[in-house]
Structure formats: structure tokens, C-alpha cells
PDB file of C-alpha atoms in Angstrom:
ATOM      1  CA  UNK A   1     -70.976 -29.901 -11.228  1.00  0.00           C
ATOM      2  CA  UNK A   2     -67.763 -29.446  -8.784  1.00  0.00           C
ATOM      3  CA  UNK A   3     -64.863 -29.985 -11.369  1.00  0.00           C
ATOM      4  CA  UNK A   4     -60.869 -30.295 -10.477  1.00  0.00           C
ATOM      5  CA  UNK A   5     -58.069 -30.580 -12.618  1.00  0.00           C
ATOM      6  CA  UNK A   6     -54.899 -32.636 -11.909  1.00  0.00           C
ATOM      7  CA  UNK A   7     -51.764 -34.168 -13.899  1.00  0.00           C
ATOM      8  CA  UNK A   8     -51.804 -37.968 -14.409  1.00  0.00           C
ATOM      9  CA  UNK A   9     -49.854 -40.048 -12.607  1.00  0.00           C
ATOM     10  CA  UNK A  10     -48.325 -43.648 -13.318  1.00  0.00           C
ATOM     11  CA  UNK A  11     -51.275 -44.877 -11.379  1.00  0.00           C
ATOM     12  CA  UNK A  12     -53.771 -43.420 -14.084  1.00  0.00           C
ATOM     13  CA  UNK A  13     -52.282 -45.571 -16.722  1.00  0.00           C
ATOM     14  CA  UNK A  14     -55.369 -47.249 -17.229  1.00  0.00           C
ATOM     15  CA  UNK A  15     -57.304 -44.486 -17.498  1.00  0.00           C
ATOM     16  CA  UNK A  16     -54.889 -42.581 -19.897  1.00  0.00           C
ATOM     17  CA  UNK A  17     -54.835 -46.403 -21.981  1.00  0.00           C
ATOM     18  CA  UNK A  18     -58.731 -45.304 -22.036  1.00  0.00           C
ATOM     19  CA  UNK A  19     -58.644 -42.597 -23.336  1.00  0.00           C
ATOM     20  CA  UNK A  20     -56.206 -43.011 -25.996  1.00  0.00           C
ATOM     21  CA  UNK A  21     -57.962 -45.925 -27.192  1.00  0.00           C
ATOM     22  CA  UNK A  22     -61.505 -44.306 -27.036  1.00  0.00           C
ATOM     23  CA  UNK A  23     -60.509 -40.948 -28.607  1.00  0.00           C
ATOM     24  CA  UNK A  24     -58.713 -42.646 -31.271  1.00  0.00           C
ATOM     25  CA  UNK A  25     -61.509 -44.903 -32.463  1.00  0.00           C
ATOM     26  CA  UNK A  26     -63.795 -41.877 -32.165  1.00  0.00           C
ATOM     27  CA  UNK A  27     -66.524 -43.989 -33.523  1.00  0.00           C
ATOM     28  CA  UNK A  28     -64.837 -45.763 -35.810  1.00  0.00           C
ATOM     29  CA  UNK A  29     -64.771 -49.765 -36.084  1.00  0.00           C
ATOM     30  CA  UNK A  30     -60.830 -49.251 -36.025  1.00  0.00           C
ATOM     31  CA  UNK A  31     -58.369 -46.297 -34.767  1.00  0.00           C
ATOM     32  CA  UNK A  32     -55.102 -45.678 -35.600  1.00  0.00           C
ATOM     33  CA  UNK A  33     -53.631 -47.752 -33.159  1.00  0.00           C
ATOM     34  CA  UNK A  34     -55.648 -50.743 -34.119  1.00  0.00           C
ATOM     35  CA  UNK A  35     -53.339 -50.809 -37.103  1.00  0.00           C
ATOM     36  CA  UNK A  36     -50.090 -50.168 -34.884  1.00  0.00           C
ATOM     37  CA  UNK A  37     -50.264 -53.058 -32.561  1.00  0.00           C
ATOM     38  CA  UNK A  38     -51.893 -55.158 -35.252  1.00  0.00           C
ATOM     39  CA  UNK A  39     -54.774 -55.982 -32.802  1.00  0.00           C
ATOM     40  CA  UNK A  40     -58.721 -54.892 -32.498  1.00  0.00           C
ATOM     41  CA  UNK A  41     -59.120 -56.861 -29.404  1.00  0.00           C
ATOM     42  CA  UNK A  42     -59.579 -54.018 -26.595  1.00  0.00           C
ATOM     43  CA  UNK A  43     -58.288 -55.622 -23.884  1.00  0.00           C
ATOM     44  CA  UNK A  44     -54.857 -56.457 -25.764  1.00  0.00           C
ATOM     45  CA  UNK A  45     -54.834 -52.382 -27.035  1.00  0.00           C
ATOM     46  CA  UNK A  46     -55.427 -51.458 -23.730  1.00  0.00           C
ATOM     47  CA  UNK A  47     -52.260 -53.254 -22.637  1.00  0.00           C
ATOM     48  CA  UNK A  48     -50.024 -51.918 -25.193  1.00  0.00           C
ATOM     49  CA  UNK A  49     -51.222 -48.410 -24.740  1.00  0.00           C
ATOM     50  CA  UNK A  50     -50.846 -48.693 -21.064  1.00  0.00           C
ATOM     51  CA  UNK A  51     -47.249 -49.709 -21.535  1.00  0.00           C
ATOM     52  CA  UNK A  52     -46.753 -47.035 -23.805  1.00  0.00           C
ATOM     53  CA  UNK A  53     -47.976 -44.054 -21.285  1.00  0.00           C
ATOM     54  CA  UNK A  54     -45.572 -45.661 -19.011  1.00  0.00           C
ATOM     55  CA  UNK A  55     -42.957 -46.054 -21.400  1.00  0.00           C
ATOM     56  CA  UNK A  56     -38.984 -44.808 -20.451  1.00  0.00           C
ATOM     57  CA  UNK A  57     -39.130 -42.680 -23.676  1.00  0.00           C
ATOM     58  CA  UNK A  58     -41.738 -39.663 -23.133  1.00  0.00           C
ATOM     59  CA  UNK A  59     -43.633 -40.020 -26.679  1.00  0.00           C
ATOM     60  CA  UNK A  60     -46.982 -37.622 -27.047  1.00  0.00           C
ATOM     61  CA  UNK A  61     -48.429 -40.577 -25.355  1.00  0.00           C
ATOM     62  CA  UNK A  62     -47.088 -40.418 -22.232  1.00  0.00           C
ATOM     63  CA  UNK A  63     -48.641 -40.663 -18.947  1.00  0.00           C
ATOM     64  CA  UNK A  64     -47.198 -37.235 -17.851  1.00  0.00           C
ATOM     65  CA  UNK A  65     -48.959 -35.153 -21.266  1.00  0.00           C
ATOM     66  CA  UNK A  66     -52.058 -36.043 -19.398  1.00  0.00           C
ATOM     67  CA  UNK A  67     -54.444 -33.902 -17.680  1.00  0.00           C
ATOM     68  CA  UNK A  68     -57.594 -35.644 -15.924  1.00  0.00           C
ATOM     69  CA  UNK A  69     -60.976 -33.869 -14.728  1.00  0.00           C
ATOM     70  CA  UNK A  70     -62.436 -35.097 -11.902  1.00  0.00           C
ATOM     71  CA  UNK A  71     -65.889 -35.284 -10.154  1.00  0.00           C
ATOM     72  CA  UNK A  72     -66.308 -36.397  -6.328  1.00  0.00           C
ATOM     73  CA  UNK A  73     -63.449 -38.385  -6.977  1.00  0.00           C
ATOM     74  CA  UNK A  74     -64.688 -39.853 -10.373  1.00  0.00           C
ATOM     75  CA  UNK A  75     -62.913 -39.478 -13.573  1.00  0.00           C
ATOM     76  CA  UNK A  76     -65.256 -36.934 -15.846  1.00  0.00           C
ATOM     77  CA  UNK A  77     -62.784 -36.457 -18.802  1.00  0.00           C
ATOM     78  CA  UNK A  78     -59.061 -36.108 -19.800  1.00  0.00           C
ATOM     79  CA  UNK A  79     -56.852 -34.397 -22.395  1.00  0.00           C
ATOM     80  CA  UNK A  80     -53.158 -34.584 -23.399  1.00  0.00           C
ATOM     81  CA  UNK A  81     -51.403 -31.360 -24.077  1.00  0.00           C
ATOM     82  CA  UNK A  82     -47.451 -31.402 -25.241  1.00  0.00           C
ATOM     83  CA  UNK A  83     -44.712 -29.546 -26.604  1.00  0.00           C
ATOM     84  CA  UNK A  84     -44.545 -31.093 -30.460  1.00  0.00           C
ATOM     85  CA  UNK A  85     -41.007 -29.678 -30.736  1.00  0.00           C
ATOM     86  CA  UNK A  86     -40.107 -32.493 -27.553  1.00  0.00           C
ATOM     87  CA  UNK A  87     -42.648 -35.055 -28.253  1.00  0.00           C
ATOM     88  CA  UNK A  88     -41.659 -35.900 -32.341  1.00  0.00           C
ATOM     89  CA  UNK A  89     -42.444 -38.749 -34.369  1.00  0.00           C
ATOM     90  CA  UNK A  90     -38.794 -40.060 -33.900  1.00  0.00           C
ATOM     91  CA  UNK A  91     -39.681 -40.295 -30.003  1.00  0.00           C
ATOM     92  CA  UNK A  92     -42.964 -42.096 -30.673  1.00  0.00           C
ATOM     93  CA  UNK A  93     -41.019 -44.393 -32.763  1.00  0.00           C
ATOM     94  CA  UNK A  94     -38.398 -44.638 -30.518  1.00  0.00           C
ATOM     95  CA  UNK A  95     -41.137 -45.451 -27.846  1.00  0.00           C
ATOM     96  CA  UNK A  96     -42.966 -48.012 -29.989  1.00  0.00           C
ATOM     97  CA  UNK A  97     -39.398 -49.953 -30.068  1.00  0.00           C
ATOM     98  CA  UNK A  98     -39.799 -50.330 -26.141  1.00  0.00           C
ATOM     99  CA  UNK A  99     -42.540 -52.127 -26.741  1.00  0.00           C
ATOM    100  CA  UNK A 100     -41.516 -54.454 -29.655  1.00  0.00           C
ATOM    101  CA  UNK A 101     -42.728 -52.655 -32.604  1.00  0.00           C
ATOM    102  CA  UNK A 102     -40.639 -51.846 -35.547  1.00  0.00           C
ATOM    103  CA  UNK A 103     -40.769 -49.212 -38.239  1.00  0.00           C
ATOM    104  CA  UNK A 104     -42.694 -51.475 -40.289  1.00  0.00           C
ATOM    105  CA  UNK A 105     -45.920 -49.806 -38.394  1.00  0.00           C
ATOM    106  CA  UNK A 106     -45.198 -46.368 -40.332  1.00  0.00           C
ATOM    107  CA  UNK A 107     -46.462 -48.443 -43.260  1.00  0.00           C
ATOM    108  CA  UNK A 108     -49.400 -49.558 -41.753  1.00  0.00           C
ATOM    109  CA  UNK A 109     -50.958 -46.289 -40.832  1.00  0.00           C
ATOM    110  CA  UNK A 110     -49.642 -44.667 -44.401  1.00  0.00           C
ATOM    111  CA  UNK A 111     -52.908 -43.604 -44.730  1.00  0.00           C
ATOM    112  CA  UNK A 112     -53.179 -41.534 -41.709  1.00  0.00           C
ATOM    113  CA  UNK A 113     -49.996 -39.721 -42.426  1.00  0.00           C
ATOM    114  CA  UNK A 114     -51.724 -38.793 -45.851  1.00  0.00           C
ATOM    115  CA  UNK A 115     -54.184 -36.473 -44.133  1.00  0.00           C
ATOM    116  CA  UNK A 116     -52.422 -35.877 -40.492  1.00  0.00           C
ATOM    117  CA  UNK A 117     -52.149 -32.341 -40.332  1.00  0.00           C
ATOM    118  CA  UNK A 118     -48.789 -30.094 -40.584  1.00  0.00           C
ATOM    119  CA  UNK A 119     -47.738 -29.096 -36.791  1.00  0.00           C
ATOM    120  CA  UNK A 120     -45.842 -26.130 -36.093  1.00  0.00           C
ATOM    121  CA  UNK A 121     -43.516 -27.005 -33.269  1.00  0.00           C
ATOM    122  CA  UNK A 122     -43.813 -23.479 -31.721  1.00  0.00           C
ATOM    123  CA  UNK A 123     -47.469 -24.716 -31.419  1.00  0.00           C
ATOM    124  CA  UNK A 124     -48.993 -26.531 -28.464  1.00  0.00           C
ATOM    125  CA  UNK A 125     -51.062 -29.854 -29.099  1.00  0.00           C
ATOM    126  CA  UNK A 126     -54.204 -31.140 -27.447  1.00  0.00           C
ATOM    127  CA  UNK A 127     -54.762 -34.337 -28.513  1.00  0.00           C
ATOM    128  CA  UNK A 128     -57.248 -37.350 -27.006  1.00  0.00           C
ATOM    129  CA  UNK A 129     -59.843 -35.329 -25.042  1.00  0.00           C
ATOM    130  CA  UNK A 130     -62.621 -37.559 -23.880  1.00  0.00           C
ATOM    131  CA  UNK A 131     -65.853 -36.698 -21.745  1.00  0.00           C
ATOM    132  CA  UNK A 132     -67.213 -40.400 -19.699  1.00  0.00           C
ATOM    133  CA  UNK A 133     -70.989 -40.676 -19.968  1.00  0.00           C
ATOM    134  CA  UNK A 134     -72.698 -38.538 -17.618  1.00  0.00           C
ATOM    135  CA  UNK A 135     -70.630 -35.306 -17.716  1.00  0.00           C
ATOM    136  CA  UNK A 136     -71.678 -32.086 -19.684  1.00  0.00           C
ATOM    137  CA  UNK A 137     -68.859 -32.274 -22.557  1.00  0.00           C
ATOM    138  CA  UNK A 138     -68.476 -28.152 -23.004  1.00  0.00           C
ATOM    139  CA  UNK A 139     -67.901 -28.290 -18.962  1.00  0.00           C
ATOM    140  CA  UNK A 140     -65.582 -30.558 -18.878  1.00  0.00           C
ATOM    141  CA  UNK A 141     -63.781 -29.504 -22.380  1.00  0.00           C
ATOM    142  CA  UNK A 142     -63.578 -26.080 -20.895  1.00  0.00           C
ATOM    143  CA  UNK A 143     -61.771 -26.858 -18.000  1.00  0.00           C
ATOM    144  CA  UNK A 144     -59.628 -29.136 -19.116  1.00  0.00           C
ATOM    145  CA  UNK A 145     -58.641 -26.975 -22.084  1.00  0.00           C
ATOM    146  CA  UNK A 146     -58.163 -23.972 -19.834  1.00  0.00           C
ATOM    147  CA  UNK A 147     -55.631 -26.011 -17.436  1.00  0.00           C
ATOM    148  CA  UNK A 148     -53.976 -27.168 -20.468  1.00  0.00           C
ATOM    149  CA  UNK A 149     -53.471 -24.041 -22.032  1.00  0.00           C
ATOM    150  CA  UNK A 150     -52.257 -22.327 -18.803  1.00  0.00           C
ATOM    151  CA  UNK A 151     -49.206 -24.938 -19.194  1.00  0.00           C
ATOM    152  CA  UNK A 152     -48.523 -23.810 -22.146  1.00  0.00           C
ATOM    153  CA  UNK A 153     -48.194 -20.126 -22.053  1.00  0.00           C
ATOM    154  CA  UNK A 154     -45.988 -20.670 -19.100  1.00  0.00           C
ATOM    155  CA  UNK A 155     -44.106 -22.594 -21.586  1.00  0.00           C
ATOM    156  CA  UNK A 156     -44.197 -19.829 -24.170  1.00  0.00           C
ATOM    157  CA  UNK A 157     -46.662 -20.836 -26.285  1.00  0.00           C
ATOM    158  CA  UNK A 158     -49.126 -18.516 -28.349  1.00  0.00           C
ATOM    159  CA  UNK A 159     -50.896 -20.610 -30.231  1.00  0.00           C
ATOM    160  CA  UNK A 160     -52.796 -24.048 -29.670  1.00  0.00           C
ATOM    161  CA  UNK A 161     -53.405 -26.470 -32.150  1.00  0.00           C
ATOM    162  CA  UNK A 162     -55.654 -29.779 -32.253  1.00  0.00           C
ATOM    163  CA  UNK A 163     -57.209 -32.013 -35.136  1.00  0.00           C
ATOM    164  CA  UNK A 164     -60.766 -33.431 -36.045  1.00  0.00           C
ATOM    165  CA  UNK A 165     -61.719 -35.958 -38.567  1.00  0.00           C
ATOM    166  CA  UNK A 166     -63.812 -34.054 -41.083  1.00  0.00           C
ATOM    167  CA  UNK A 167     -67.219 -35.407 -40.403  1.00  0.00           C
ATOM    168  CA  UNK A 168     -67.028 -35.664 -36.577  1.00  0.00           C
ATOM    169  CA  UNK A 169     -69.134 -32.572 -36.116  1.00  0.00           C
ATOM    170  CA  UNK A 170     -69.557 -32.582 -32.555  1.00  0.00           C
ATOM    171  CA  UNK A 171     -66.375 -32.540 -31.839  1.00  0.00           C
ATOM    172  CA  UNK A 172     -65.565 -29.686 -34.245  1.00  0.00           C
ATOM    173  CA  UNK A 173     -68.512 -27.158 -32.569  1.00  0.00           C
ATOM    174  CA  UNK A 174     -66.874 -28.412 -29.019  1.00  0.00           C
ATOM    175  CA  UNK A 175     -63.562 -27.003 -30.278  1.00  0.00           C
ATOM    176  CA  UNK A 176     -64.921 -23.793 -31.764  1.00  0.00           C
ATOM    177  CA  UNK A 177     -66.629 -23.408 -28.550  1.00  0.00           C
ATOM    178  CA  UNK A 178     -63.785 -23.182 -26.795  1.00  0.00           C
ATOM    179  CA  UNK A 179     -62.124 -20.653 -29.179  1.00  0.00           C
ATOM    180  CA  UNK A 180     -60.374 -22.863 -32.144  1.00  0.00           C
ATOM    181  CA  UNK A 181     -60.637 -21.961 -35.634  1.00  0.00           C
ATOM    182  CA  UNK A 182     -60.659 -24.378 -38.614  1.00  0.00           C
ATOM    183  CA  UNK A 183     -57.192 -23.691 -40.763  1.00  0.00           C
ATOM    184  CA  UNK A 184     -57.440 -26.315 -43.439  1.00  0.00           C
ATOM    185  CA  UNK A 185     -57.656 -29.822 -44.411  1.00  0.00           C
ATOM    186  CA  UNK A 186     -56.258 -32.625 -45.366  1.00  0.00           C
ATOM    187  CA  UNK A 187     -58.550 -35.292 -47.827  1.00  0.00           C
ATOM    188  CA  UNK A 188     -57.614 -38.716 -49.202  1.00  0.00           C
ATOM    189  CA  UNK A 189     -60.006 -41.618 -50.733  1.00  0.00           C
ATOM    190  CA  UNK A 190     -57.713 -44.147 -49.196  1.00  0.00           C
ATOM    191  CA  UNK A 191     -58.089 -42.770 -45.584  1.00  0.00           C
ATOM    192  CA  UNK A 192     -62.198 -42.930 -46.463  1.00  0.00           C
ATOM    193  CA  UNK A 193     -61.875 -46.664 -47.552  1.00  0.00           C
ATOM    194  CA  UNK A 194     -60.010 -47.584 -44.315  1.00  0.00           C
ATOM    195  CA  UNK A 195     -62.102 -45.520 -41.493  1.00  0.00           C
ATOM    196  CA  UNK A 196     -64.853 -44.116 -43.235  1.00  0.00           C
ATOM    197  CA  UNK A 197     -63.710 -40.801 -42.887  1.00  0.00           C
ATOM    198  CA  UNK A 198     -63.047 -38.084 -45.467  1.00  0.00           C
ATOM    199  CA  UNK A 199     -60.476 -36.616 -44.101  1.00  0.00           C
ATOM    200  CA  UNK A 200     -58.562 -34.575 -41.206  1.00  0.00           C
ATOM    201  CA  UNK A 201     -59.058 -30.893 -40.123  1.00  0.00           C
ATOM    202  CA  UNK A 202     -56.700 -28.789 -38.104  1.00  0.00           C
ATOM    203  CA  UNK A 203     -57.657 -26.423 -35.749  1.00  0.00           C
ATOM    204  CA  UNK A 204     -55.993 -23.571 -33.891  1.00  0.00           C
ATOM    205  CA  UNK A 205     -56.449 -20.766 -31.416  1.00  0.00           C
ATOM    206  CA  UNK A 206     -53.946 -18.368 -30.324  1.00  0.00           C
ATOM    207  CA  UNK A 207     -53.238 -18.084 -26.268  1.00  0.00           C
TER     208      UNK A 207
END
């Protein structure tokens, strides 16, 4: 499989909406942002998360923390990689607001930030890698991981950080593939009721 790497653009807003929404359902009846926008219907996520890569304030979500590999001109898989210490929850916030939505979504996804892992902000973040159906996941992981991880030790970085639900198994053995290590994790009863999920484990590599 011929594989390229390239940054997103603001015409791959769909395709980072996508990806967002996919990785963050992982599964799952409902994600995280399910509970943000107040909405299961896909096609009105889509459209939030689409104006949120695009938004003026450069959250985590942002069209421009995305890296997308490619396949005779098909879209195979994509990851977002950013700078933690730029990209902070006040920014996402602050980028929610463009969008209409006030701090009152904190509360709704109070269970998340029960079990969502410490970051270091001298650590880089992968978040939202996806694979699309017919693409070998490990090849595609490893190349986008590799491109993303070249950013950041030109950015100074040492270490790389990234987060699986405990349970999602597949994913985990992808990661440790590809050289992370599980350094703890985070468990809460109310997180299980509301996705069916034990918990949250963080995982790290050093560059």
C-alpha cells in the first residue's frame, strides 16, 4: 500500500468533523461530544464539529492539528497531534463560545473529566486517530504517528502522550505497537453508567 502524509487543510473539514466524531464514539452509543452539543443526530455533530476545526480560536480541535494519510488520492486515516501547553481547555472553551456553547457544557461531560488523564504540557498529544475500512490499521497508525512525532521533536518535544478507554483493547496493542507504554489510569462508576466504559488509560512514549 503506497501511503503519503499531509497537513489538513480548511477543505478537509469534513473529513477532520469525521474523524473527531468517529474516534470519539469509539464504539460507543454516545461520545463526548454527543453530550457537548446536546445532539446524537450525526449529521447535526458533524456540523458543529466542522465549525469547530474551522473555528478563529485554534482549540485541540482544529483543522490545522490534523494530519491525514492518504491512498491514490483516498483518505486511509488521520490523527491530530498538538502542543497541550497552546491548545488548553480555556481555548477549547473559548472555541466552544464561537459556536454558541456556554460553560454550562463542562457540567455535562463531568464525568469525562473524572477519568481524563493528567497531561504534562511539555508532552505532545495524539488524539483522534482513525483507520477507514479497507486500510491495514498498524500501516496507517505507523505512518501517521511517525509524521506526527517528527513535528514534535522539531518542536522540542521528548515525550508523546495519548489516551485509551480501558477496555478498547485494540486500540491499546495498536499504541504499544508503535512504542507507547501504559502509565496509569483513571476509573469511575459514573463514567461506566454513561458510556459503558470503566475507565481511561494514558499512554506515553518518549521521542
Amino acid at each position: 500500500m503506497n501511503l503519503s502524509v499531509r497537513k489538513a487543510t480548511e477543505n478537509d473539514a469534513d473529513i477532520v468533523a469525521d474523524a473527531m466524531l468517529t474516534s470519539s464514539r469509539a464504539g460507543k452509543k454516545i461520545g463526548i461530544f454527543d453530550l457537548i452539543f446536546e445532539t446524537s443526530d450525526n449529521g447535526a455533530l458533524k456540523e458543529h464539529l466542522r465549525a469547530l476545526a474551522l473555528s478563529t480560536t485554534k482549540s485541540y480541535c482544529h483543522y490545522s492539528n490534523f494530519l491525514l494519510a492518504v491512498s491514490g488520492g483516498a483518505v486511509a486515516g488521520t490523527i491530530c497531534g498538538y502542543e497541550p501547553r497552546v491548545a488548553t481547555h480555556d481555548v477549547f472553551t473559548k472555541a466552544l463560545a464561537e459556536l454558541g456553547v456556554d460553560e454550562g457544557y463542562q457540567e455535562r461531560i463531568a464525568t469525562f473529566l473524572l477519568v481524563k488523564p493528567e497531561i504534562d504540557r511539555q508532552t505532545w498529544v495524539v488524539d483522534f486517530m482513525t483507520v477507514n475500512e479497507g486500510y491495514n490499521p498498524l500501516t496507517v497508525f505507523a505512518e501517521l504517528i511517525k509524521k506526527s512525532l517528527l513535528s514534535a521533536r522539531l518542536k522540542g518535544y521528548r515525550k508523546a502522550q495519548t489516551m485509551v478507554e480501558i477496555g478498547s483493547s485494540d486500540a491499546q496493542i495498536l499504541y504499544e505497537k508503535l512504542g507507547f507504554e501504559v502509565m496509569d489510569e483513571k476509573r469511575s462508576e459514573l463514567y461506566d453508567d454513561q458510556f459503558g466504559r470503566a475507565g481511561i488509560k494514558r499512554l506515553q512514549m518518549a521521542l
